[in-house]
PDB file of C-alpha atoms in Angstrom:
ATOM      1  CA  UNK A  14       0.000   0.000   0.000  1.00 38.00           C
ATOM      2  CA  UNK A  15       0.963   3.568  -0.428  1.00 44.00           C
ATOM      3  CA  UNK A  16       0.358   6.774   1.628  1.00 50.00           C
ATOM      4  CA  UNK A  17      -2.870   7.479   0.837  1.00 53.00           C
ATOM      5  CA  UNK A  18      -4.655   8.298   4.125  1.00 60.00           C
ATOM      6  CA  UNK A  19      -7.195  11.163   2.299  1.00 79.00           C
ATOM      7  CA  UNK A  20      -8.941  10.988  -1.189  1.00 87.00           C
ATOM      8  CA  UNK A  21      -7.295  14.118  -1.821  1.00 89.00           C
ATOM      9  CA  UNK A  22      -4.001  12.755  -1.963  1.00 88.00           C
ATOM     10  CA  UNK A  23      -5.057   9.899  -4.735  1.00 89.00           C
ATOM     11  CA  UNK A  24      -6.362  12.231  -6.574  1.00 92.00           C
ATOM     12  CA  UNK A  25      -3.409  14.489  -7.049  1.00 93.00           C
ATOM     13  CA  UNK A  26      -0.972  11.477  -7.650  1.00 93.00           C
ATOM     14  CA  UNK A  27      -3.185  10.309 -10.256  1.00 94.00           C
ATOM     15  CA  UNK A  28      -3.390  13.938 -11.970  1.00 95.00           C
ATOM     16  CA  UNK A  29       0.705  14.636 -11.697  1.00 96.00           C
ATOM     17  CA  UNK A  30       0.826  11.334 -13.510  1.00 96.00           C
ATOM     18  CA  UNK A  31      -0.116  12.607 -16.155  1.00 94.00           C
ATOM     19  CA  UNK A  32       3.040  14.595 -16.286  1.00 93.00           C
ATOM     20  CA  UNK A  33       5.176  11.808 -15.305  1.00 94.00           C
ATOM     21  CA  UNK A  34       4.223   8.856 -16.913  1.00 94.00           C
ATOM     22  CA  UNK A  35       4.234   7.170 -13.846  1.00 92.00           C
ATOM     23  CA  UNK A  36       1.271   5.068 -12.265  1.00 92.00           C
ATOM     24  CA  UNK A  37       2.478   3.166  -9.585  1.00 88.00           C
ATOM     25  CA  UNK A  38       1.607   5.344  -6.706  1.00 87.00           C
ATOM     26  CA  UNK A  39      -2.019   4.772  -7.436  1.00 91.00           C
ATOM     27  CA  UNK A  40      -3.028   1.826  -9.177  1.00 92.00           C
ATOM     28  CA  UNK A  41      -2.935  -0.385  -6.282  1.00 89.00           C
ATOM     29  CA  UNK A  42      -5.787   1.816  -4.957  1.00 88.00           C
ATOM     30  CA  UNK A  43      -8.149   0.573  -7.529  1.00 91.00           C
ATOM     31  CA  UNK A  44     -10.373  -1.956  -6.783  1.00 90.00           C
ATOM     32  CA  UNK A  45     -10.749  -5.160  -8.590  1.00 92.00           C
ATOM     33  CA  UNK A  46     -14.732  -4.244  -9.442  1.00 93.00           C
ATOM     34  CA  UNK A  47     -13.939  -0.821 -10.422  1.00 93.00           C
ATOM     35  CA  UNK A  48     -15.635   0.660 -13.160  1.00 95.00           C
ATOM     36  CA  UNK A  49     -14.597   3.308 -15.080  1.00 94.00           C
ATOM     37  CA  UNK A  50     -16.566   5.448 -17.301  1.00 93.00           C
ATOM     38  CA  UNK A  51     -14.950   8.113 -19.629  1.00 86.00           C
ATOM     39  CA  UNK A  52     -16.882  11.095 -21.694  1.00 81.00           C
ATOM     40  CA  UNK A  53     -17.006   8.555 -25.123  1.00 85.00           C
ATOM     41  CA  UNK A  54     -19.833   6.294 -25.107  1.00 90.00           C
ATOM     42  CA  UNK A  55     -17.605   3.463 -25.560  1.00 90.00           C
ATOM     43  CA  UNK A  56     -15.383   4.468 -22.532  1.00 91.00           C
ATOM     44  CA  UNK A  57     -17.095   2.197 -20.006  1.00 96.00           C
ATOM     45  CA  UNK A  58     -14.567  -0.403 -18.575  1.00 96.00           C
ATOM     46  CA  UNK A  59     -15.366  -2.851 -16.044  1.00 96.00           C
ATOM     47  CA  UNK A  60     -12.600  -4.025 -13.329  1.00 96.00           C
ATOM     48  CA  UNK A  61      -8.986  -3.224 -12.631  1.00 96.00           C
ATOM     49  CA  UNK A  62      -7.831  -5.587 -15.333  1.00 97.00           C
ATOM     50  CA  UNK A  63      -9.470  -4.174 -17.872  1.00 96.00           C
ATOM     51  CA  UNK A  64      -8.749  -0.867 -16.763  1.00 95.00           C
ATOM     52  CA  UNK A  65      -4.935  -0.472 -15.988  1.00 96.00           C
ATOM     53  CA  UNK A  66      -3.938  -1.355 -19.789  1.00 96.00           C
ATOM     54  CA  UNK A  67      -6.262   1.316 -20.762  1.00 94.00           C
ATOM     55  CA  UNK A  68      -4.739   3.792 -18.072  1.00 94.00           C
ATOM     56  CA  UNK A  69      -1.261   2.859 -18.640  1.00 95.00           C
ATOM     57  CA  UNK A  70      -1.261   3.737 -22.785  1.00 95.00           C
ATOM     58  CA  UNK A  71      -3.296   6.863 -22.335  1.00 94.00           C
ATOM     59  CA  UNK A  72      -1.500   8.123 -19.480  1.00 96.00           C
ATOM     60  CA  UNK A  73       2.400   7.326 -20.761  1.00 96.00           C
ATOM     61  CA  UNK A  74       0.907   8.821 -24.393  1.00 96.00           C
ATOM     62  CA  UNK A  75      -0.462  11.715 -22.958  1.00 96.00           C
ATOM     63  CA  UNK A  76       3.192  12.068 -20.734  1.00 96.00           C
ATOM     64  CA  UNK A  77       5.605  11.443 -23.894  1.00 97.00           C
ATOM     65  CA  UNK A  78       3.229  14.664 -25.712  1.00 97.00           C
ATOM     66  CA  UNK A  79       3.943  16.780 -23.098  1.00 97.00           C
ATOM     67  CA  UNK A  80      -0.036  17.150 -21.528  1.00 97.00           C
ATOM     68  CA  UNK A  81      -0.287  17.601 -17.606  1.00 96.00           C
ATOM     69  CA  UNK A  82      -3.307  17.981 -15.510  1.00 97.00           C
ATOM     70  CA  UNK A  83      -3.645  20.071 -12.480  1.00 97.00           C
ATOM     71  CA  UNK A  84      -6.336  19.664  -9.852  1.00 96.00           C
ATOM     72  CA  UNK A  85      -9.370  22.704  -9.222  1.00 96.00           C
ATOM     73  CA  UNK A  86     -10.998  23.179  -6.496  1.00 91.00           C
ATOM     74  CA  UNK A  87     -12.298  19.847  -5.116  1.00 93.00           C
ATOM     75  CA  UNK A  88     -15.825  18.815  -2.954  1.00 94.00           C
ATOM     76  CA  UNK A  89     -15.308  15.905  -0.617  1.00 92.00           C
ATOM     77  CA  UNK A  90     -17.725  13.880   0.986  1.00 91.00           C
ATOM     78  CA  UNK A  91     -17.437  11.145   3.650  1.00 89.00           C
ATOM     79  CA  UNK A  92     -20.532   8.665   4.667  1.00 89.00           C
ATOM     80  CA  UNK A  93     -19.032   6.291   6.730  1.00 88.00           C
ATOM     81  CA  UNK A  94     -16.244   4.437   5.229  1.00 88.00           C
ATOM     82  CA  UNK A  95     -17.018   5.431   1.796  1.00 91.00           C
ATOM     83  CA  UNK A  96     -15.633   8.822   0.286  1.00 89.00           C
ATOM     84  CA  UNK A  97     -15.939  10.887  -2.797  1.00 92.00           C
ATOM     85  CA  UNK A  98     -14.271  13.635  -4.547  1.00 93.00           C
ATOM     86  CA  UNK A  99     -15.059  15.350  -7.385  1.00 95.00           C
ATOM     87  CA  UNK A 100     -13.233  18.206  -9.090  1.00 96.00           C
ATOM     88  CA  UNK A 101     -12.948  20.463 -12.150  1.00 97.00           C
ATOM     89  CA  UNK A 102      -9.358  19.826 -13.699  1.00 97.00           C
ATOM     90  CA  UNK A 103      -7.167  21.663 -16.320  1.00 97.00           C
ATOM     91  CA  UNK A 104      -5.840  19.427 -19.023  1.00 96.00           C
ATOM     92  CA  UNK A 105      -2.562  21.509 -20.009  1.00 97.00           C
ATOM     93  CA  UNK A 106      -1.393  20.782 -23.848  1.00 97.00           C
ATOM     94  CA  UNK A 107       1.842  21.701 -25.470  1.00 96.00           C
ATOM     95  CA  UNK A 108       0.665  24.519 -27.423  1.00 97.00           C
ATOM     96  CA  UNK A 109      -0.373  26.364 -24.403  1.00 97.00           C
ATOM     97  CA  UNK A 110      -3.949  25.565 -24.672  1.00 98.00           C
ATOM     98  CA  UNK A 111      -6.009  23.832 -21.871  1.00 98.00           C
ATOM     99  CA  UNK A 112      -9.329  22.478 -20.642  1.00 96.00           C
ATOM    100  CA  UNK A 113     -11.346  22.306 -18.021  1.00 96.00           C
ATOM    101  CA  UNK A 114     -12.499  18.700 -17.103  1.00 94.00           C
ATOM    102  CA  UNK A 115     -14.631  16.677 -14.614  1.00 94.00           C
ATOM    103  CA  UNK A 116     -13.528  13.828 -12.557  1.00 93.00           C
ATOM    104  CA  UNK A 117     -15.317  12.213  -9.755  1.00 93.00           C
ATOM    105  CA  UNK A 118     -13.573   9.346  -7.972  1.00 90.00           C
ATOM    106  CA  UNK A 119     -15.286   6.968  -5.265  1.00 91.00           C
ATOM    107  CA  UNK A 120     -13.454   4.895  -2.767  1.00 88.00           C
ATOM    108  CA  UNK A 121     -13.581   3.762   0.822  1.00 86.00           C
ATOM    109  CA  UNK A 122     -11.654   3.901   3.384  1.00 79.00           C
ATOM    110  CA  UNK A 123      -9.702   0.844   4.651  1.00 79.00           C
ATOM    111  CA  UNK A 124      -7.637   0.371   7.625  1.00 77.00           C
ATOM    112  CA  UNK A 125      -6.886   4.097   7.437  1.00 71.00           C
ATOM    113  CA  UNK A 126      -5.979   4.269   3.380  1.00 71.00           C
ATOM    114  CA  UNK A 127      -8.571   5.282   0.634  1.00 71.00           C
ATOM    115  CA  UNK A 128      -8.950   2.409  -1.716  1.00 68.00           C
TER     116      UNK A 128
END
């Protein structure tokens, strides 16, 4: 496990990914039911296996062109041991441009760490 004790935290290491190319201090925080649902009506994956590959191109593509992401300003909610975030990100592309987004992300809390 990593050091993700708040949502917050995921969230962030997930977006500076982007930048980095680099996955590993999140993926093992997604659960092996996980869906994932994108903006395209074909971008509807279901479970971690099918997801990661998916992650991995887009995210080490997106890296090797030079696009970051940067968080907004986030709304957390906690019922119990489940949490949720949602937040209003800038996609940031090479020529300057950029984007706002939206990203929601469920998890719940386990012995301390957001999963």
């Amino acid at each position: 496990m990593s050091h993700h004790d708040d949502i917050a935290s995921l969230l962030e290491d997930f977006y500076a990914s982007f930048g980095s190319g680099t996955t590993s201090e999140w993926e093992d925080h997604i659960a092996d039911d996980a869906v994932c649902i994108g903006t395209d009506e074909a971008e509807w994956l279901e479970g971690k296996d099918a997801i990661l590959p998916v992650l991995h191109a887009q995210i080490a593509e997106m890296s090797a062109a030079g696009i970051s992401v940067t968080g907004g300003s986030t709304v957390t909610s906690q019922h119990g041991d489940m949490v949720v975030i949602s937040d209003r990100p800038t996609i940031h592309l090479p020529d300057g441009s950029s984007q706002t987004l939206r990203a929601t992300l469920a998890g719940r809390r386990v012995d301390g760490e957001v999963l």
